Coordinates of C-alpha atoms and ligand atoms in Angstrom, one line a residue:
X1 CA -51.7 -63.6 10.0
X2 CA -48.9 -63.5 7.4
X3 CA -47.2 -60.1 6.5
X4 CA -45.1 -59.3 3.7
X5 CA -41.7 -57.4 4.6
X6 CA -40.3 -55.3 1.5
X7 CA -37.0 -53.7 1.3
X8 CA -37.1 -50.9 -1.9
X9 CA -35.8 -49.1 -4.2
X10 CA -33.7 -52.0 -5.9
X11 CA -34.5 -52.3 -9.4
X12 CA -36.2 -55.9 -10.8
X13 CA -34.6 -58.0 -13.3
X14 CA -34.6 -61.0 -15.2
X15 CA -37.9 -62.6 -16.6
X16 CA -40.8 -64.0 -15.3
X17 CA -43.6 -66.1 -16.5
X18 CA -47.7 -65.4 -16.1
X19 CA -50.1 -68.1 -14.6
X20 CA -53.3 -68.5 -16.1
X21 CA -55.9 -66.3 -15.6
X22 CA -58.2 -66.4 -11.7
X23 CA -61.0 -64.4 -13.0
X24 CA -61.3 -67.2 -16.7
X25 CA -60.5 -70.6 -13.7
X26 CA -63.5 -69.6 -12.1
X27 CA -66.5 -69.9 -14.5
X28 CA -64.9 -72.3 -16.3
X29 CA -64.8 -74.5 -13.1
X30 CA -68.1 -74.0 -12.4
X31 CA -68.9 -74.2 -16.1
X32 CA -67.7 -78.3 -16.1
X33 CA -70.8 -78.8 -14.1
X34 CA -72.6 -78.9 -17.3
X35 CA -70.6 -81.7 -18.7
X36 CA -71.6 -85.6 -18.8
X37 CA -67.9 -86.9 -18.7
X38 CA -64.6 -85.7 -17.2
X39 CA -63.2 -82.1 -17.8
X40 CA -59.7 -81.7 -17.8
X41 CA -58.1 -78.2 -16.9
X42 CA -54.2 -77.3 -17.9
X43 CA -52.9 -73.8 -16.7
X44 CA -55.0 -73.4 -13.7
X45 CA -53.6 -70.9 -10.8
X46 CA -52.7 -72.2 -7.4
X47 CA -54.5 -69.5 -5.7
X48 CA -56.9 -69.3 -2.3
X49 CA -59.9 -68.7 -4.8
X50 CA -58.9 -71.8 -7.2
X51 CA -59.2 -73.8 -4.4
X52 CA -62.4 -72.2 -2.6
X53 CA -64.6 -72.7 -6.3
X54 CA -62.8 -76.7 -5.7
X55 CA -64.5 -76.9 -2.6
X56 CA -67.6 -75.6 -3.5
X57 CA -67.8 -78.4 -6.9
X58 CA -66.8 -80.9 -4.1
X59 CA -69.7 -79.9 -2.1
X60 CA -71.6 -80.1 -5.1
X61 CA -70.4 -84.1 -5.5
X62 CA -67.8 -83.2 -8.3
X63 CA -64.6 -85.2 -8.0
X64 CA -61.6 -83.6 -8.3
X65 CA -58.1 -84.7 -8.8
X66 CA -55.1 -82.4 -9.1
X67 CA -52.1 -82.8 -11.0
X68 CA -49.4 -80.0 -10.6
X69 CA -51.4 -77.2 -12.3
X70 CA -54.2 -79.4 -14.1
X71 CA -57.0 -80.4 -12.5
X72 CA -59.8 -82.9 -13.5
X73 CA -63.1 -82.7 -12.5
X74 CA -65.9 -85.3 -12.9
X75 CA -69.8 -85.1 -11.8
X76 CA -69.8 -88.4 -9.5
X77 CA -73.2 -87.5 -7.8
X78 CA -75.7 -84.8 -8.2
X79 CA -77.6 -85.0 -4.7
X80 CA -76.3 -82.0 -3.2
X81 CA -77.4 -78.8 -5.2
X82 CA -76.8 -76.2 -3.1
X83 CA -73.5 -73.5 -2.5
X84 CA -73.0 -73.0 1.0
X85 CA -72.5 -69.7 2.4
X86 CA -69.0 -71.0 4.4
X87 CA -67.8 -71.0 0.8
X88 CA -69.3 -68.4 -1.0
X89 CA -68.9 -65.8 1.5
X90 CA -64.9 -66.0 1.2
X91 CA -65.4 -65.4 -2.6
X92 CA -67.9 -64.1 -4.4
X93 CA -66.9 -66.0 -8.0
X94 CA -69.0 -68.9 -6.1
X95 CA -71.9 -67.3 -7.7
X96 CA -70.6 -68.1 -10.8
X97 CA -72.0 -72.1 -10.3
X98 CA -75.6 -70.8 -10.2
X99 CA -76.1 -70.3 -14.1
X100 CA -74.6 -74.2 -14.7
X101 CA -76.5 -75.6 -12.1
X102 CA -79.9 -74.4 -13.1
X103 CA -79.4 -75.5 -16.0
X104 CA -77.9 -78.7 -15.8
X105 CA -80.2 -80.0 -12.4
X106 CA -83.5 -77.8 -12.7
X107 CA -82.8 -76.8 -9.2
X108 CA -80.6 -75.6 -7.1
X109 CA -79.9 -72.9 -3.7
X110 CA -76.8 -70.7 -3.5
X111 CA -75.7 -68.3 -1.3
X112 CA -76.2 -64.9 -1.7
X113 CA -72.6 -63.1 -1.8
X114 CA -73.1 -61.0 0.6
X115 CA -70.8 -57.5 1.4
X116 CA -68.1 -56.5 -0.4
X117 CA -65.0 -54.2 0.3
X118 CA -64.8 -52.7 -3.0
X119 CA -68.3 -51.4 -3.3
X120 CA -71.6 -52.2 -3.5
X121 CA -71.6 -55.6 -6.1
X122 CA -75.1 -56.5 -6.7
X123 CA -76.4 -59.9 -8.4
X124 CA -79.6 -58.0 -10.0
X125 CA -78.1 -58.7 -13.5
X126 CA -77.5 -62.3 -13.2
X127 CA -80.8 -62.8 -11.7
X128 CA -82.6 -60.8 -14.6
X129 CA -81.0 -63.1 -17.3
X130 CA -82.1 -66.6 -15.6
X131 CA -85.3 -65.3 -15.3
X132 CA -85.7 -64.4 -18.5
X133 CA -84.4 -67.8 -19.2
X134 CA -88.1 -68.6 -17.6
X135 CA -86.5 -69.8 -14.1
X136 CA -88.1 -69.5 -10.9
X137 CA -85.7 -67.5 -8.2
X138 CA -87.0 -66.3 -4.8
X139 CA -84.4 -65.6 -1.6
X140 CA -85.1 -68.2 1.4
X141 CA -83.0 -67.0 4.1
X142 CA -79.8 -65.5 2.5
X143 CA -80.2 -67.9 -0.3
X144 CA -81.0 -67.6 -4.0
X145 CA -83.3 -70.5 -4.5
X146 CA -83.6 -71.0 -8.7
X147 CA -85.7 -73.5 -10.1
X148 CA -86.6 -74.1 -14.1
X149 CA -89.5 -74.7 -15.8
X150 CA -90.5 -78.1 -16.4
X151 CA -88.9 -79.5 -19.5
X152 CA -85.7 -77.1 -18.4
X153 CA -85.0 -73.5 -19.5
X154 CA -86.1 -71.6 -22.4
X155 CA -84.0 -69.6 -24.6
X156 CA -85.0 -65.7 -24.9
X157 CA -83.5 -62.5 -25.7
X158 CA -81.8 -61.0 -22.5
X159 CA -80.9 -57.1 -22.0
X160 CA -77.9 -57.6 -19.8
X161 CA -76.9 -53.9 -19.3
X162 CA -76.6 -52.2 -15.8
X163 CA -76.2 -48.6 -14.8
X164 CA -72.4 -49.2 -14.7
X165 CA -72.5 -51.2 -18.1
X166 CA -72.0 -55.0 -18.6
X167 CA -71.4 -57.6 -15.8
X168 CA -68.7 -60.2 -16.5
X169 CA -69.8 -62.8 -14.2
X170 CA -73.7 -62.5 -15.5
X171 CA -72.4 -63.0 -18.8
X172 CA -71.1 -65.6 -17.9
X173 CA -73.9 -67.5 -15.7
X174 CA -76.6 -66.8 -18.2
X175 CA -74.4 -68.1 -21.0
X176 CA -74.0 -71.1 -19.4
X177 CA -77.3 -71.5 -18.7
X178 CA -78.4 -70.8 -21.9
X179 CA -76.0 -73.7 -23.3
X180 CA -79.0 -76.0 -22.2
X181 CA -81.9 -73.8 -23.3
X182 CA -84.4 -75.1 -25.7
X183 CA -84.3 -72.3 -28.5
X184 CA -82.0 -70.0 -28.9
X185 CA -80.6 -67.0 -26.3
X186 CA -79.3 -63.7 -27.4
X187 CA -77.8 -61.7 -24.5
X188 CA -77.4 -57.6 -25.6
X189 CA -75.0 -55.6 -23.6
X190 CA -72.6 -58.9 -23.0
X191 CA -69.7 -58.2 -21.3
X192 CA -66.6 -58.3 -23.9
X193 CA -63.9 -59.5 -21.7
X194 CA -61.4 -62.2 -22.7
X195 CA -62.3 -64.4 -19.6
X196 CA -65.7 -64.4 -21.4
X197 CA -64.4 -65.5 -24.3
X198 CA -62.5 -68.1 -22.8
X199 CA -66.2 -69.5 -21.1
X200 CA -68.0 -69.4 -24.2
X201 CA -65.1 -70.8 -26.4
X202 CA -64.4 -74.0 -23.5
X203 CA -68.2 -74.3 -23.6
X204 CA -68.6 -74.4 -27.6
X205 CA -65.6 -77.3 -27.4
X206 CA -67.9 -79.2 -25.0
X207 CA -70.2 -79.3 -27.6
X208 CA -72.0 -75.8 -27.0
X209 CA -73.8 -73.6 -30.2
X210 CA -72.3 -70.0 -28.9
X211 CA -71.5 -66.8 -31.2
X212 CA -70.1 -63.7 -30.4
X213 CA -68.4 -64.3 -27.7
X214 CA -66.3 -61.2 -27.2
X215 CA -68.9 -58.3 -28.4
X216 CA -72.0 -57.3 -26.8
X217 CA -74.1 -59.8 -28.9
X218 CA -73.9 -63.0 -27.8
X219 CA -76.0 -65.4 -29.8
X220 CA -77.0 -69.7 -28.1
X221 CA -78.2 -71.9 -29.8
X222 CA -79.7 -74.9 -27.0
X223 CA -78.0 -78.2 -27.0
X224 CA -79.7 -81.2 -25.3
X225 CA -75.9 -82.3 -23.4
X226 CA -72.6 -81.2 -23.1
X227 CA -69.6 -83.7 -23.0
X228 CA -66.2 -83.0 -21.2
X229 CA -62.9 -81.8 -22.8
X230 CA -59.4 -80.6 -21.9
X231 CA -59.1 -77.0 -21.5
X232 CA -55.8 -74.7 -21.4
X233 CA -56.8 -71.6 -18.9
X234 CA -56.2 -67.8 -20.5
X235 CA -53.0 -66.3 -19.2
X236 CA -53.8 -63.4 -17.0
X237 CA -53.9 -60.0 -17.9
X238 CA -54.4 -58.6 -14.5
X239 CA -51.7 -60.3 -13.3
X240 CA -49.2 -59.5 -16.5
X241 CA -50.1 -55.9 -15.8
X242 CA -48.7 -56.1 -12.4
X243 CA -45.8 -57.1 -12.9
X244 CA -45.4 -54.5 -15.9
X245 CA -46.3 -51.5 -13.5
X246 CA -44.1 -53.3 -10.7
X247 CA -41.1 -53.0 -12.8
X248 CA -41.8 -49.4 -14.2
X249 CA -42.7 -48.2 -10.4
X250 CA -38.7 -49.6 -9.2
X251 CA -36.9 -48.8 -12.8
X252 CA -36.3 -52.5 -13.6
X253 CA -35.7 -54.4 -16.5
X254 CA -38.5 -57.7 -16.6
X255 CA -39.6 -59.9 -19.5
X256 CA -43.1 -61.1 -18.5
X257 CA -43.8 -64.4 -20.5
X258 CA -46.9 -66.4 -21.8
X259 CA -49.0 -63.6 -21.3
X260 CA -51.0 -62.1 -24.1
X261 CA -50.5 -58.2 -24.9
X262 CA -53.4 -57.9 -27.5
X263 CA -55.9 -59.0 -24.1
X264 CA -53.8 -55.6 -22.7
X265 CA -54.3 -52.9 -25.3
X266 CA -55.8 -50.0 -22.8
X267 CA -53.5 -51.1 -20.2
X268 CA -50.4 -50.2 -22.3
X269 CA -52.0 -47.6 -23.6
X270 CA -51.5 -46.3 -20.5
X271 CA -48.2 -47.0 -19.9
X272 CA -47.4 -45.5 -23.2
X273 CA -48.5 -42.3 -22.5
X274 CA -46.8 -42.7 -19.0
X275 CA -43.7 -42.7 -21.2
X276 CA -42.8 -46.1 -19.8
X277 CA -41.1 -48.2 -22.5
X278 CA -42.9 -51.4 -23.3
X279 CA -42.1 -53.4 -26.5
X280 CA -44.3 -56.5 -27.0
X281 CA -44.3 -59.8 -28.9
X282 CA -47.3 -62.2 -29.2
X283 CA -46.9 -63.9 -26.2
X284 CA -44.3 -61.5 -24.2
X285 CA -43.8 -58.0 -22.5
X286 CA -40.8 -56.5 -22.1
X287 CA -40.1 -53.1 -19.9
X288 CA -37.0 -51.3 -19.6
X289 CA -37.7 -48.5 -16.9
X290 CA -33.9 -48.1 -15.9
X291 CA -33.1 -44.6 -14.5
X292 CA -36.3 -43.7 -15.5
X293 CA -39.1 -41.3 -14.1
X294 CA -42.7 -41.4 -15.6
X295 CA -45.2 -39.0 -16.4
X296 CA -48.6 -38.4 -15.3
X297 CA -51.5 -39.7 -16.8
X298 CA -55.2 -39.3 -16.8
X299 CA -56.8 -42.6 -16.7
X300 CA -60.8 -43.9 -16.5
X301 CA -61.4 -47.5 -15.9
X302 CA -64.4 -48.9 -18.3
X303 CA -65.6 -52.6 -19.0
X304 CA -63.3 -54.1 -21.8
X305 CA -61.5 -53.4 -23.9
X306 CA -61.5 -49.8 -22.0
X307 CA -58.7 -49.8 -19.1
X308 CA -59.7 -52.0 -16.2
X309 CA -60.8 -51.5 -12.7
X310 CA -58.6 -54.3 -11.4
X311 CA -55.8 -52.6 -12.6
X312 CA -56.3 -48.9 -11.4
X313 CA -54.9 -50.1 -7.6
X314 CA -51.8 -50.7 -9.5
X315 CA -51.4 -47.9 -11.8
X316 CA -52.0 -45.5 -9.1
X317 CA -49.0 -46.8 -7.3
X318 CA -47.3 -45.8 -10.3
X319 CA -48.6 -42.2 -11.1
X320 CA -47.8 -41.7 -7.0
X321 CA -44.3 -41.3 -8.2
X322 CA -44.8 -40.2 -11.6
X323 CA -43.6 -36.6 -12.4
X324 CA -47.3 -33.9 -12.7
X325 CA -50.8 -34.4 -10.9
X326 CA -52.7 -37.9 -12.7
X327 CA -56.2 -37.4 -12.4
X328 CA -57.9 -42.0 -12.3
X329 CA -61.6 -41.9 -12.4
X330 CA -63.1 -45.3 -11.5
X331 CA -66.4 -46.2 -13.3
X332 CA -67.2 -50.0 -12.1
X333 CA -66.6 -49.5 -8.4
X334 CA -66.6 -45.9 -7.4
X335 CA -65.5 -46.9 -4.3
X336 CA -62.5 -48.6 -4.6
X337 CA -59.8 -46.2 -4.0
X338 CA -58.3 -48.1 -0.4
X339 CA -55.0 -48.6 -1.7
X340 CA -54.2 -44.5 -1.9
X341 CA -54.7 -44.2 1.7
X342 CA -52.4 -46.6 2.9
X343 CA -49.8 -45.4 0.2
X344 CA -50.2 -41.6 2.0
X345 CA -49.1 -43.4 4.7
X346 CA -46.1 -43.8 2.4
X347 CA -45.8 -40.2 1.8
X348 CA -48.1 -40.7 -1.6
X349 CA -49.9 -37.0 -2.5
X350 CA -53.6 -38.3 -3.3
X351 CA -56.8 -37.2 -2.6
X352 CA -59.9 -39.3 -3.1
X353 CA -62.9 -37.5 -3.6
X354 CA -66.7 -39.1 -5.6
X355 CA -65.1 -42.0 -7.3
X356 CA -61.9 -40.0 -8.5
X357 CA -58.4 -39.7 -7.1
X358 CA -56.3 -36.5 -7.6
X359 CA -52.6 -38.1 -7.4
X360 CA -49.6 -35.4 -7.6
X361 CA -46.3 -37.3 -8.1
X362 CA -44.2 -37.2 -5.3
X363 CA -40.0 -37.9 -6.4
X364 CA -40.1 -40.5 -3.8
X365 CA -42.0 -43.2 -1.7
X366 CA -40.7 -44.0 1.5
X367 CA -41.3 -47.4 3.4
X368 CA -44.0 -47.8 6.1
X369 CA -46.3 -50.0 7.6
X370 CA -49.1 -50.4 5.3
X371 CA -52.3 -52.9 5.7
X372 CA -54.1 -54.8 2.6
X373 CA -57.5 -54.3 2.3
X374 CA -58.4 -56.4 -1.3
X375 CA -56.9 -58.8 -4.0
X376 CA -55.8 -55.5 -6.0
X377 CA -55.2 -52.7 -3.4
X378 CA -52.8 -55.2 -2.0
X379 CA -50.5 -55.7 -5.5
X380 CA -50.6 -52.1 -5.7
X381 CA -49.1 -51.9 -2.2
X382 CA -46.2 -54.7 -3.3
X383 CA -45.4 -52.0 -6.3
X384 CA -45.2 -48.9 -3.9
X385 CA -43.1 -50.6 -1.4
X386 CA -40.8 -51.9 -4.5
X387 CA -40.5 -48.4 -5.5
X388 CA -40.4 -47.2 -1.6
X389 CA -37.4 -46.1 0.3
X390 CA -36.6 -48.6 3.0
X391 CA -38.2 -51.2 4.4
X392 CA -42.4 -51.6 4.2
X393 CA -44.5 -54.7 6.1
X394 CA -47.9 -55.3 4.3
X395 CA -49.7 -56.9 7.2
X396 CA -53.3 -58.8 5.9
X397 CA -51.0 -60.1 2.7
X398 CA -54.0 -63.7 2.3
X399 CA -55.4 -60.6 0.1
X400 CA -52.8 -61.0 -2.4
X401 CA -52.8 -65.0 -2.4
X402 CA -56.3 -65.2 -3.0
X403 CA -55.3 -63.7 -6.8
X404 CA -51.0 -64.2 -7.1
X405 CA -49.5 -67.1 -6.9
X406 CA -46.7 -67.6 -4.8
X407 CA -46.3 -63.7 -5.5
X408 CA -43.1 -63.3 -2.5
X409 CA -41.3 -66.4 -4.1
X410 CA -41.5 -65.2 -7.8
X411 CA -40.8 -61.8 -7.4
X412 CA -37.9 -62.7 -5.4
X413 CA -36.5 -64.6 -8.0
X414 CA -36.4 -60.7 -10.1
X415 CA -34.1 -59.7 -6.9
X416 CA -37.0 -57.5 -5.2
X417 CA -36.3 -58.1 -1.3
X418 CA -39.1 -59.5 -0.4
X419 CA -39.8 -62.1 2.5
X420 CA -43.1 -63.2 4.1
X421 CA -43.5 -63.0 7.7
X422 CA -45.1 -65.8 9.6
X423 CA -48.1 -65.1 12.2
X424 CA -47.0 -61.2 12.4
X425 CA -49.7 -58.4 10.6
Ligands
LIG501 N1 -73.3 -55.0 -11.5 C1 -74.7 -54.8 -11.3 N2 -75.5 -55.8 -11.2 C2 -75.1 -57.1 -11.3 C3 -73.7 -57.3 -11.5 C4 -72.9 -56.3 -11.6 O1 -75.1 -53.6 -11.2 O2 -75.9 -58.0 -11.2 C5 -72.4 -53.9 -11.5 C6 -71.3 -53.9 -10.4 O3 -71.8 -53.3 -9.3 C7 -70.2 -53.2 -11.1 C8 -70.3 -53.6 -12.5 O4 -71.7 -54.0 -12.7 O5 -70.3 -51.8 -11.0 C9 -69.4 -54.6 -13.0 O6 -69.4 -55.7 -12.2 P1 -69.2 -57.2 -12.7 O7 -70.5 -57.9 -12.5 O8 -68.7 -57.1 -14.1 O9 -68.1 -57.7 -11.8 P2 -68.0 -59.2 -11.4 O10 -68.4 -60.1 -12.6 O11 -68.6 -59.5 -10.1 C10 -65.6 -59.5 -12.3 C11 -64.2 -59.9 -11.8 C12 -63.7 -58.8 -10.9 C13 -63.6 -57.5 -11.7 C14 -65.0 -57.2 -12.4 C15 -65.0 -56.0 -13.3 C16 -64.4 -62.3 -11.7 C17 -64.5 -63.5 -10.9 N3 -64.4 -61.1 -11.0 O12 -66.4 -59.4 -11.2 O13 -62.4 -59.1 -10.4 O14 -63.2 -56.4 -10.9 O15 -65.4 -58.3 -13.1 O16 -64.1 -56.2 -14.3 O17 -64.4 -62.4 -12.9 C18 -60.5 -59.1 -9.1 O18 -60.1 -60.0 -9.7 O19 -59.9 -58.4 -8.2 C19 -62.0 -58.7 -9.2 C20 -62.6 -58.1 -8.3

């Protein structure tokens, strides 16, 4: 396994530009199973996941032909209806092909998920809406095993809300279900993210009836087919962020480009009242954190446009070298705190304690030997050992590929001293 070897304390400089979004690629891969022609995809990633929702539309007798970082896909044959678990056990977004499938074959078998290391992620939600939608589903041996009415799905109002709020990747599958609904579908407590937005808004350009995209009203109207279109992915927030916090954490000076700060609001909220200075233009970020130290912050993570869970890894590297005591509550995943105890191993002050972390500022980070546990507690380990004295070695770092692309190469490029380590970790 591949490690990542980190040399800190040197501060980042220069620009760097953000690749579109992981968590908008997924559903709006598995979303061009709904189309009768050819969908063509510009901005796409070059990430592990990417390529694991490829295989699983291969699988599912989509052809697929890549092109730098577009990629076209085509329905050639629709015998095969069913997600393995091979695939969808390396990624849970796999899910996201059950909505389109239903709706678009009248049948189809996916794997259930299965465990998860940031916390208990159930599929209750998704499984509600497509029922209400008048499918079928029963479990056959790990499997979710969905069939439709005869004469397909049937639009209805849906109550998406769980007892941690909305669900982005429902959302999603039920909306594209819904697409091909007869009636119409109104889904209450949709999530609001911009990845959702970018579904629904690809969809309606296919030839979909969808409003509301973006507040917790979604309204369908059923269309009898969809045809296929070109499609520019989202640029990634999640990602943007990183780099933000990566350059505040080891006082650099970055211009992120092609992302988009109004997607980012709570996020730089944040890093406003962390006294880090941010200014913005539509489509860029610019931090200068030279020679500078920044405060504590109290910080809750919410479904959007509240601040977001797959950012608080990241901003608790930060706030572990901030000056005062930053209280981060976690609201979507209570559990997901792994990345504070490997940065204690890096002399980080936290203590995690019912889906809160108590982190006192420390005036320094020093370099250790830290493991990766997730997509996000693995960035936020890249940011500590920027900010770390000495050298650091992230050992488990296909984490951080699954969701960054190329992060050692481009980051190295800034002048952090970064290098990945072959078949050590
Ligand atoms: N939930 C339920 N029932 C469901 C679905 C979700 O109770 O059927 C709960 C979850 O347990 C959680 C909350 O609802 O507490 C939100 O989960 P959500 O369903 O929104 O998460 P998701 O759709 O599975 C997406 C992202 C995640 C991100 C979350 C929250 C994709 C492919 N994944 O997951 O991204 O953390 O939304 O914003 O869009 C990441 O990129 O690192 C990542 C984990």
């Amino acid at each position: 396994m591949e490690s990542f070897s980190i040399i800190g304390g040197k501060p980042v400089q220069g620009s760097i530009a953000v690749r579109g979004s992981k968590n908008a690629t997924l559903p709006l891969l598995a979303a061009s199973l709904l189309a009768d022609g050819p969908c063509e995809f510009s901005n796409v990633p070059l990430l592990r996941d990417v390529q694991t929702q490829v295989k699983i539309l291969n699988t599912l007798g989509v052809e697929t032909v890549w092109q730098g970082r577009r990629v076209r896909t085509q329905v050639i044959d629709s015998y095969n209806n069913t997600a393995p678990y091979e695939l969808v056990k390396q990624m849970r977004a796999g899910v996201c092909v059950l909505g389109p499938l239903l709706a678009k074959r009248g049948e189809c078998k996916v794997s259930l998920p299965g465990g998860c290391v940031i916390g208990e992620r159930p599929i209750d939600l998704h499984l509600r809406g497509l029922e209400a939608l008048g499918a079928e589903i029963s479990m056959e041996h790990g499997y979710i095993h969905a069939k439709a009415p005869k004469g397909g799905l049937v639009g209805n109002e849906i109550y998406l809300g769980g007892k941690f709020g909305s669900s982005v990747t429902a959302t999603e599958n039920v909306m594209s279900a819904a697409v091909l609904a007869r009636g119409t579908t109104t889904i209450e407590c949709a999530a609001c993210e911009p990845e959702v937005v970018d579904v629904a808004q690809f969809l309606n350009a296919m030839g979909a009836r969808i409003e509301g995209a973006g507040s917790p009203r979604i309204t369908i109207r059923g269309v009898k087919r969809l045809r296929g279109c070109a499609w520019s992915v989202i640029p990634d927030r999640i990602e943007a962020a990183t780099f933000v916090v990566l350059a505040a954490a080891c006082r650099g000076q970055l211009t992120i480009k092609g992302c988009r700060p109004d997607h980012m609001l709570a996020f730089l909220d944040v890093l406003r009242q962390m006294q880090v200075p941010v200014s913005r233009s539509a489509s860029s970020l610019t931090i200068d954190a030279r020679s500078l130290r920044p405060a504590a912050c109290d910080v809750v993570t919410l479904p959007y446009p509240a601040f977001p869970t797959d950012c608080q890894a990241q901003i608790m590297a930060l706030a572990a070298i901030a000056k005062g005591t930053s209280v981060i509550t976690e609201r979507i995943y209570p559990e997901r705190f792994m990345a504070g105890a490997e940065m204690k191993r890096m002399g980080a002050d936290i203590r995690v304690a019912n889906g809160q972390a108590v982190v006192n500022g420390v005036s320094a980070l020093q370099g250790a030997e830290v493991m990766a546990s997730d997509l996000r507690a693995s960035a936020a380990l890249v940011i500590a050992a920027a900010a770390a004295k000495g050298e650091s070695l992230i050992s488990r770092i296909y984490h951080i590929d699954r969701g960054y692309e190329r992060i050692d190469e481009r980051l190295a490029k800034v002048g952090l001293a970064i290098r990945r380590c072959p078949g050590a970790g």
